Coordinates of N, CA and C in Angstrom, one line a residue:
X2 N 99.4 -76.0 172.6 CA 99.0 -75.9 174.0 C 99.7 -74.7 174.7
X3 N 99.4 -74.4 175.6 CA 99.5 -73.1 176.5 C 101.2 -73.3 177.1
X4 N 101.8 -72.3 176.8 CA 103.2 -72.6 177.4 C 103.3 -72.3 178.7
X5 N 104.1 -73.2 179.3 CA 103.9 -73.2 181.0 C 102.8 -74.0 181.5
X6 N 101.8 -74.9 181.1 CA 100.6 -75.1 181.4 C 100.9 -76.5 181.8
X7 N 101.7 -77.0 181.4 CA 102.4 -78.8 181.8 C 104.0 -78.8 182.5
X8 N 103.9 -78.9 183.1 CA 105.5 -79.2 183.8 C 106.2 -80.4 183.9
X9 N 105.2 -81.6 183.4 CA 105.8 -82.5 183.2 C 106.8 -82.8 182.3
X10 N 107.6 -84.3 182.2 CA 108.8 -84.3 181.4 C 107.9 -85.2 180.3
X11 N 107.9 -84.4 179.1 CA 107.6 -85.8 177.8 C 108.4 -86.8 177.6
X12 N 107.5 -87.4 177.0 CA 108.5 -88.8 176.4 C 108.3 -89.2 174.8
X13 N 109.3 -90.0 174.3 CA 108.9 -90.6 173.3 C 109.3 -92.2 173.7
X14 N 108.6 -92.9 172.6 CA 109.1 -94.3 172.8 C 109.2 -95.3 171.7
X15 N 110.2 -96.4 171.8 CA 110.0 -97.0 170.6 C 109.5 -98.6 170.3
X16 N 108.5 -98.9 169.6 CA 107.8 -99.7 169.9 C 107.4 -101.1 168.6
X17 N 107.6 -102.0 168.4 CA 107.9 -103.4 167.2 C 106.1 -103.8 167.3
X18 N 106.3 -104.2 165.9 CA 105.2 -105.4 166.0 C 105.1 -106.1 164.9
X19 N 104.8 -107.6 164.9 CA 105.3 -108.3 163.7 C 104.3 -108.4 162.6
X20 N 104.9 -108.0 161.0 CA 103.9 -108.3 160.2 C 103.5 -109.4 159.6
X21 N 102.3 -109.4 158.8 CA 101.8 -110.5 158.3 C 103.4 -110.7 157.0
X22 N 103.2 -112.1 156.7 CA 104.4 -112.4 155.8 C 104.2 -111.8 154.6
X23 N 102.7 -111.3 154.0 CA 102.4 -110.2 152.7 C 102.7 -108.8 153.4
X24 N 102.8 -108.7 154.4 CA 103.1 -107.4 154.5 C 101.9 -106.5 154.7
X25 N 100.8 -107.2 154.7 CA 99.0 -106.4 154.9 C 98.6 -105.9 155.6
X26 N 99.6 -106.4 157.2 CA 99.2 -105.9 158.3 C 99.5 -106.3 159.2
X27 N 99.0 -106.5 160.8 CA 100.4 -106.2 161.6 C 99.6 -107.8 162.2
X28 N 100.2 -108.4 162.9 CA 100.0 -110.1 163.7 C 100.3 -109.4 165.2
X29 N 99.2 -109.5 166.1 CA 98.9 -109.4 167.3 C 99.0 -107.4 167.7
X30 N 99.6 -107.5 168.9 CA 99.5 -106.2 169.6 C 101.3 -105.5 169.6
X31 N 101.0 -103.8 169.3 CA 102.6 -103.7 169.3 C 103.5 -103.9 171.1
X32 N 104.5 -104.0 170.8 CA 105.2 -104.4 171.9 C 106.7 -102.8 172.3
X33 N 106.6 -102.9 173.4 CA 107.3 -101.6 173.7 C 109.0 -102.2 173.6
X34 N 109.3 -101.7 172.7 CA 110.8 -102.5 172.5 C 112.0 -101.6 173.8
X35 N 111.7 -100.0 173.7 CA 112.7 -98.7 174.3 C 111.7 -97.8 174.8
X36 N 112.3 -97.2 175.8 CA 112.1 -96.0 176.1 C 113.2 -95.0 177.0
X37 N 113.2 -94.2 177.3 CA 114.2 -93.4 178.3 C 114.4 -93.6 179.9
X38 N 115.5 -94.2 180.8 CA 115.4 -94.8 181.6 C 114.3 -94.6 183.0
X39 N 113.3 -95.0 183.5 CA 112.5 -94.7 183.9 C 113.1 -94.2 185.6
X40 N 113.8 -94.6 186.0 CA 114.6 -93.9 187.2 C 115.9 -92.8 186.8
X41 N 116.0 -91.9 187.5 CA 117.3 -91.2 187.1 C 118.8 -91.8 187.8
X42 N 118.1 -93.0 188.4 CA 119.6 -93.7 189.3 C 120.1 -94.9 187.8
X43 N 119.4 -95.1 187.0 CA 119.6 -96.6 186.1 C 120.8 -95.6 185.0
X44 N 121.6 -96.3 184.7 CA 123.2 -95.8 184.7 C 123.0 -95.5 183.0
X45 N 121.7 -95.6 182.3 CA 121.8 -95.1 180.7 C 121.2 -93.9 181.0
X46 N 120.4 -92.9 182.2 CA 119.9 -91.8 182.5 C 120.9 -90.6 182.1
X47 N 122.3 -90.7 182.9 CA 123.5 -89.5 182.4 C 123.2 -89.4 181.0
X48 N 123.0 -90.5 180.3 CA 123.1 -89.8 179.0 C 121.9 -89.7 177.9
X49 N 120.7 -90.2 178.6 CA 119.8 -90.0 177.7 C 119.0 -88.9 178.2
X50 N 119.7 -88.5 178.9 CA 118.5 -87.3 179.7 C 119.4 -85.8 179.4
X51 N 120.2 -85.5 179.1 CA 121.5 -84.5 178.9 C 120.3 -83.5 178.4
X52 N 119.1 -83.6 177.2 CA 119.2 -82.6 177.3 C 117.9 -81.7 177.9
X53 N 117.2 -82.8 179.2 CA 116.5 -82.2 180.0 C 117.5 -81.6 181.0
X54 N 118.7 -82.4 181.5 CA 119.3 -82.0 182.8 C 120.3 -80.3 182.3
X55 N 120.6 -80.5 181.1 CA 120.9 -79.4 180.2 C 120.1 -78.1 180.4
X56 N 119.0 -78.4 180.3 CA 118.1 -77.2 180.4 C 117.6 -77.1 178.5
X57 N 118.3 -78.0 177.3 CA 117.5 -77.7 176.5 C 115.9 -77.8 176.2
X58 N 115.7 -79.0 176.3 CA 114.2 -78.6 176.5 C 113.5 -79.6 177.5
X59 N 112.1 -79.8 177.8 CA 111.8 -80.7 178.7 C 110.9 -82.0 178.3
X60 N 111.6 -82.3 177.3 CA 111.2 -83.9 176.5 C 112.4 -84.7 176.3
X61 N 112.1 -86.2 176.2 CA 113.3 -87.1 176.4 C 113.1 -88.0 175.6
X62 N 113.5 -87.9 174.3 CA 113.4 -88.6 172.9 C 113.9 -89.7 173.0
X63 N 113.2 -90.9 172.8 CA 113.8 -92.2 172.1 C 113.1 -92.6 170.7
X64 N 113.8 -92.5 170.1 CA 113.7 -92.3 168.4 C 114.9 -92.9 167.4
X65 N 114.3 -92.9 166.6 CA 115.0 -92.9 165.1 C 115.7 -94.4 165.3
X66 N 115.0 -95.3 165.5 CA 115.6 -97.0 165.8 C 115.9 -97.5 164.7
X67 N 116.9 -98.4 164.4 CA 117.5 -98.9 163.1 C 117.6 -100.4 163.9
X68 N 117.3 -101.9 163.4 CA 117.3 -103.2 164.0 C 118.1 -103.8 162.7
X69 N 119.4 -104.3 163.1 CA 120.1 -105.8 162.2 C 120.5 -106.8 163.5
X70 N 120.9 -107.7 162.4 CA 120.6 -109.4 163.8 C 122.3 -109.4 162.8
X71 N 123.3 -110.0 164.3 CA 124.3 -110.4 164.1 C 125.2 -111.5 164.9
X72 N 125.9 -112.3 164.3 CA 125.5 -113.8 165.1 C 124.5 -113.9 165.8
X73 N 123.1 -113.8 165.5 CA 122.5 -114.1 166.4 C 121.7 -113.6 167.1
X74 N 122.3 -112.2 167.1 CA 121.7 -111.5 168.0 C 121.4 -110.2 167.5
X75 N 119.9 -109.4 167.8 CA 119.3 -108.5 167.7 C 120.1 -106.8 168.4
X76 N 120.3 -105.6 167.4 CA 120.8 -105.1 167.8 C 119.9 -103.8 167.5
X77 N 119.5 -103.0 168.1 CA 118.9 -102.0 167.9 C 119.2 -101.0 168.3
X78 N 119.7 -100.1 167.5 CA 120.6 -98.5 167.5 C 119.2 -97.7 167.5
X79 N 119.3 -96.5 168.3 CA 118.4 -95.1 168.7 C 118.9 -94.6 169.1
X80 N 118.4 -93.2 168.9 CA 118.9 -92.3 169.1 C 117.9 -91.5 170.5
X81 N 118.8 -90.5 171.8 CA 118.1 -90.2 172.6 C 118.7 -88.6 172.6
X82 N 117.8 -87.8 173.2 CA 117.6 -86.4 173.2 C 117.2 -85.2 172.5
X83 N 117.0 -84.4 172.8 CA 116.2 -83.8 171.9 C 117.2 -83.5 170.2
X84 N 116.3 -83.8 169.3 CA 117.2 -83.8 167.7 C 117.8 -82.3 167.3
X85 N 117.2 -81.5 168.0 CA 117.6 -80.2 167.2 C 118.5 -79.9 168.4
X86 N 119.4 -80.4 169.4 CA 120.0 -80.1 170.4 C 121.3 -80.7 170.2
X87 N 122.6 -79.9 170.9 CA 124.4 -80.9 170.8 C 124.3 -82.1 171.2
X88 N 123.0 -82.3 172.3 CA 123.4 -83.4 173.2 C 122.5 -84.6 172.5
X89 N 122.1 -84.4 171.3 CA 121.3 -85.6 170.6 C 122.8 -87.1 170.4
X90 N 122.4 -88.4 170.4 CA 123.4 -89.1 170.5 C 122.9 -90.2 170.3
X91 N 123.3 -91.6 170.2 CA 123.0 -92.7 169.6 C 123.5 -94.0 170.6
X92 N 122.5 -94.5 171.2 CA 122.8 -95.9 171.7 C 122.4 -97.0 171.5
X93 N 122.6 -98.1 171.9 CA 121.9 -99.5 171.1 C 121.9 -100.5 172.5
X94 N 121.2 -101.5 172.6 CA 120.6 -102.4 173.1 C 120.4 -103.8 172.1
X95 N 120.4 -105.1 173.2 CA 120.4 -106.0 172.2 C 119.4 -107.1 172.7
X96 N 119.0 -108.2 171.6 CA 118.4 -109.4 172.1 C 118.0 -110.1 171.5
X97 N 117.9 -111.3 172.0 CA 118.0 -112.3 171.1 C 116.3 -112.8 170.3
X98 N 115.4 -112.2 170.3 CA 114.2 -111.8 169.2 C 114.0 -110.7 169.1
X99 N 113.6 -110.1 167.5 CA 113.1 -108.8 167.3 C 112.4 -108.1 168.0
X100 N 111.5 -108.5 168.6 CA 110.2 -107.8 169.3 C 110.7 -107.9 170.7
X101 N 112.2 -108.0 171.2 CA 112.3 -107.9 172.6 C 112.7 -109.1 173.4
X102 N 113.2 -109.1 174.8 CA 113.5 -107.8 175.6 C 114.8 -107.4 174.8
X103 N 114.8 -105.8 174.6 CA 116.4 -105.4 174.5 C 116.9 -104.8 176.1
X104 N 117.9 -105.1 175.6 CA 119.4 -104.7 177.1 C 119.7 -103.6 176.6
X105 N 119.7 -102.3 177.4 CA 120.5 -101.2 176.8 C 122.0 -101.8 177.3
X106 N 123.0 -101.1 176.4 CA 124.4 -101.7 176.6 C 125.2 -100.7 177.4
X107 N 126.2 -101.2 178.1 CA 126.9 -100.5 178.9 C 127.7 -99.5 178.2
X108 N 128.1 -99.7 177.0 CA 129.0 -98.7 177.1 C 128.4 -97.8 175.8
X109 N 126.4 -97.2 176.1 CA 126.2 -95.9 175.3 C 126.9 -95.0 176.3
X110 N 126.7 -93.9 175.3 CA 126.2 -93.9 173.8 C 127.5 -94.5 173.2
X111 N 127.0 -94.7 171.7 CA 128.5 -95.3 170.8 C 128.8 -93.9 170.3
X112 N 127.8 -92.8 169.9 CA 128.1 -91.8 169.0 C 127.5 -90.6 169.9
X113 N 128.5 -89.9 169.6 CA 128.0 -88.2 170.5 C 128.8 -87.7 170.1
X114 N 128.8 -86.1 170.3 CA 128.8 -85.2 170.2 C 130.7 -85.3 171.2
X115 N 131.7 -84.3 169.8 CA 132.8 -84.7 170.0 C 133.8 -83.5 171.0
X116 N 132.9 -82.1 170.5 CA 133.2 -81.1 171.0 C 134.2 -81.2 172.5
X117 N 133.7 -81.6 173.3 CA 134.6 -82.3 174.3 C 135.5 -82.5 174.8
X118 N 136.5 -82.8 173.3 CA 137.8 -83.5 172.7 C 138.5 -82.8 171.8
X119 N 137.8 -81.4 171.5 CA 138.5 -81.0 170.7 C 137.7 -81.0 169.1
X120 N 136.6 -81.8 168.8 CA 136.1 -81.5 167.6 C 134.9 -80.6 167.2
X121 N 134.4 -80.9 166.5 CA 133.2 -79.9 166.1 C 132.0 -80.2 165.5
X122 N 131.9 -81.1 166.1 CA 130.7 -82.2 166.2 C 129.8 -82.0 166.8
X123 N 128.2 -81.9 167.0 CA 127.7 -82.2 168.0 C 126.1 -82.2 166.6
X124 N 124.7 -83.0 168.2 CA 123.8 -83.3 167.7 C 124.3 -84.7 166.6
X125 N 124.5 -85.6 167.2 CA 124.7 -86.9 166.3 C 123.6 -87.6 166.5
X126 N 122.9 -88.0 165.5 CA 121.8 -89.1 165.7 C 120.8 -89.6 164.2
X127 N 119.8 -90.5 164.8 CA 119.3 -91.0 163.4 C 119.8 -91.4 162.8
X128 N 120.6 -92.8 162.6 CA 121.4 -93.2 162.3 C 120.9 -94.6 161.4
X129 N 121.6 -95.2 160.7 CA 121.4 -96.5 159.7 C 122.5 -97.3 159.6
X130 N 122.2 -98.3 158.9 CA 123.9 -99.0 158.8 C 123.9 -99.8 157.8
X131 N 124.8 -99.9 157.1 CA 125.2 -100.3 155.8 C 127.0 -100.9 155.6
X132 N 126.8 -101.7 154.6 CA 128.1 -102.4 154.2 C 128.8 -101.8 153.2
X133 N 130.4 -101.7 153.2 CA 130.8 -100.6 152.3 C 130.7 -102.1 151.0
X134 N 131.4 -101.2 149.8 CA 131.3 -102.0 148.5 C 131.5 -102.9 148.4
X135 N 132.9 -103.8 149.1 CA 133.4 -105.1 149.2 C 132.7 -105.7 149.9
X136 N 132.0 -105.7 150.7 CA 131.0 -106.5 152.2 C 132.1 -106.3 153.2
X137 N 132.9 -106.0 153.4 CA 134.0 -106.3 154.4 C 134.2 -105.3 155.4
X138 N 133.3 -104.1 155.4 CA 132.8 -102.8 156.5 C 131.7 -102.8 156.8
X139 N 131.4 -102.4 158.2 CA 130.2 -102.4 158.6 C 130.0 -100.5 158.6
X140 N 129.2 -99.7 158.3 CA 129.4 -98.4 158.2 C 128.0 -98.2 158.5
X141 N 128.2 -96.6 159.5 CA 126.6 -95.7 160.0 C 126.8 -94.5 159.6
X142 N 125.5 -94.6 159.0 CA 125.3 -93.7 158.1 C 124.7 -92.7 159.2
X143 N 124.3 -91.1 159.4 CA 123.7 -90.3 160.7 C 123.9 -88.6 160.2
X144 N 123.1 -88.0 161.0 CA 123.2 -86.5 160.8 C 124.1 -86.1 161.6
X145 N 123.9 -84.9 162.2 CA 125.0 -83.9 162.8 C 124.9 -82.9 162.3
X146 N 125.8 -81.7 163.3 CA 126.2 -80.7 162.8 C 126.8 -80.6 163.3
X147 N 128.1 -79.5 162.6 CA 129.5 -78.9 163.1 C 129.4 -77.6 163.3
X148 N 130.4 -76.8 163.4 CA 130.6 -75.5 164.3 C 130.1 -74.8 163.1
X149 N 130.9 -75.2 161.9 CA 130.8 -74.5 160.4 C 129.2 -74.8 160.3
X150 N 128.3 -75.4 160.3 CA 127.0 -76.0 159.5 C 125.9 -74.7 160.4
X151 N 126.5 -74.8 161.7 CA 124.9 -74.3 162.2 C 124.3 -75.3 162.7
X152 N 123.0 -74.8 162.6 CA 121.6 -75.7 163.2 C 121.4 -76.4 161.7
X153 N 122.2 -76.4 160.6 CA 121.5 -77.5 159.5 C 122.7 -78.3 159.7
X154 N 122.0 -79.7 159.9 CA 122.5 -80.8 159.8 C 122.4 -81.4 158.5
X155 N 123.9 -82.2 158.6 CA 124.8 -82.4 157.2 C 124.5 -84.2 157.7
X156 N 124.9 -85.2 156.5 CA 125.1 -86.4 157.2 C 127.0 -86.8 157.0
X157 N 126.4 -87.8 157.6 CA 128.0 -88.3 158.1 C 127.8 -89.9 158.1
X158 N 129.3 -90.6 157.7 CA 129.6 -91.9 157.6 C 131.1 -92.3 157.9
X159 N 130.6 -93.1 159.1 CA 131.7 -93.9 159.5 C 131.8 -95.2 159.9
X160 N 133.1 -96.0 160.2 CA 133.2 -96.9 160.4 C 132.7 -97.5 161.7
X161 N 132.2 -98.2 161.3 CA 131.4 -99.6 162.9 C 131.8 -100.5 162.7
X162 N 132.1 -101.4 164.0 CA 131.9 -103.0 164.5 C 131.1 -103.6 165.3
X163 N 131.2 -104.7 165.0 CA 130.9 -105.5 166.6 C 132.2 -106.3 166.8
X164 N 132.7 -106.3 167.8 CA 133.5 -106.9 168.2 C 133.0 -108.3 168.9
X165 N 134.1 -109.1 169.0 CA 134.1 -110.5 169.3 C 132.7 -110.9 170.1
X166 N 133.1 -109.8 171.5 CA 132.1 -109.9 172.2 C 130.9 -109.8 172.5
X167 N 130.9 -109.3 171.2 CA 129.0 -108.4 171.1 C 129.1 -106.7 171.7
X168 N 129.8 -106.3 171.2 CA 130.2 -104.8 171.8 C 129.9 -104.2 170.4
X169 N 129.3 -103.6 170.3 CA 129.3 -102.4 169.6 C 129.8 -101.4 169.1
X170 N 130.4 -101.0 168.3 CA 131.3 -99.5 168.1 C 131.4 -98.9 167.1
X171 N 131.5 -97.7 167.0 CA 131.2 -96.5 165.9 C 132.2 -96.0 166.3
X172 N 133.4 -95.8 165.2 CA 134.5 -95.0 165.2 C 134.2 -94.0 164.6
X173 N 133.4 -92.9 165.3 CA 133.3 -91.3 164.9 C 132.4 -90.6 166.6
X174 N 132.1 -89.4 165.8 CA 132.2 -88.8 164.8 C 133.7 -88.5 164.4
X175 N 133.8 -88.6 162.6 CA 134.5 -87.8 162.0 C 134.3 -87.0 161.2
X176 N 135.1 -86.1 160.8 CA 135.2 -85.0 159.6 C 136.6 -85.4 158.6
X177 N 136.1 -84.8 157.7 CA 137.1 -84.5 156.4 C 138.1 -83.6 157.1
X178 N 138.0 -82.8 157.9 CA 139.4 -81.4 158.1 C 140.0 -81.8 158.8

């Protein structure tokens, strides 16, 4: 399309629907699980919007969703902003059925961009999660790039919890150096 010719803000969004038990096909209508906060006053906007209010580009990605149930409860990690941007990052929301409603959680993002603080991190997102060898870690798996990498993104794994409370947390990013 014609550049300049839309000035609106895009969106993406992320969206469930349950399958048949063979797997053949989908049982009813899909359901809108996420999207990017629809007011700029709703308090997950600071950070899902970085990298419209940034000036990188003028779309507002909710993507790359990963869903595990723990005590109970439904947890779905995404990732928001644009992917090829520092300010790509990872939040999660929870609830108690797959198909919704999720809560975004107070304290995204879990994973961003470290630069900040002194590291050389940025563009964190797309993320998975997995148990280390013993079962006894919860670990996310996710891209990035550092100062050294450039614009190619390398992956990275680190440690996660859920805490007592139902809190969420990714202890990274980290590096080897």
């Amino acid at each position: 399309r014609e550049k300049g010719l839309f000035n609106e803000i895009e969106e993406s969004w992320v969206y469930g629907v349950e399958l048949k038990p063979d797997f053949s096909g989908i049982i009813g209508e899909p359901k809108l699980l996420l999207r990017p906060p629809v007011s700029m006053v709703d308090r997950q906007a600071e950070w899902e919007s970085r990298s419209v209010t940034s000036g990188e580009v003028n779309r507002r990605w909710t993507e790359g969703s990963y869903i595990f149930k723990r005590n109970g409860i439904y947890y779905i990690m995404y990732s928001a902003n644009f992917f090829g941007g520092e300010n790509y990052a990872v939040g999660y929301a929870t609830s108690k059925s797959p198909l919704g409603i999720f809560k975004k959680a107070g304290n995204n993002p879990v994973l961003q961009k470290n630069t900040g603080q002194g590291g050389i991190v940025t563009g964190t997102g797309h993320n998975s999660v997995t148990v280390s060898p013993d079962g006894k870690e919860m670990l996310c798996v996710y891209h990035g790039r550092t100062s050294k990498t450039g614009n190619n993104r390398v992956v990275f794994i680190d440690r996660m919890e859920v805490l007592a409370d139902g809190t969420l947390v990714v202890h990274g990013p980290t590096t080897s150096e």
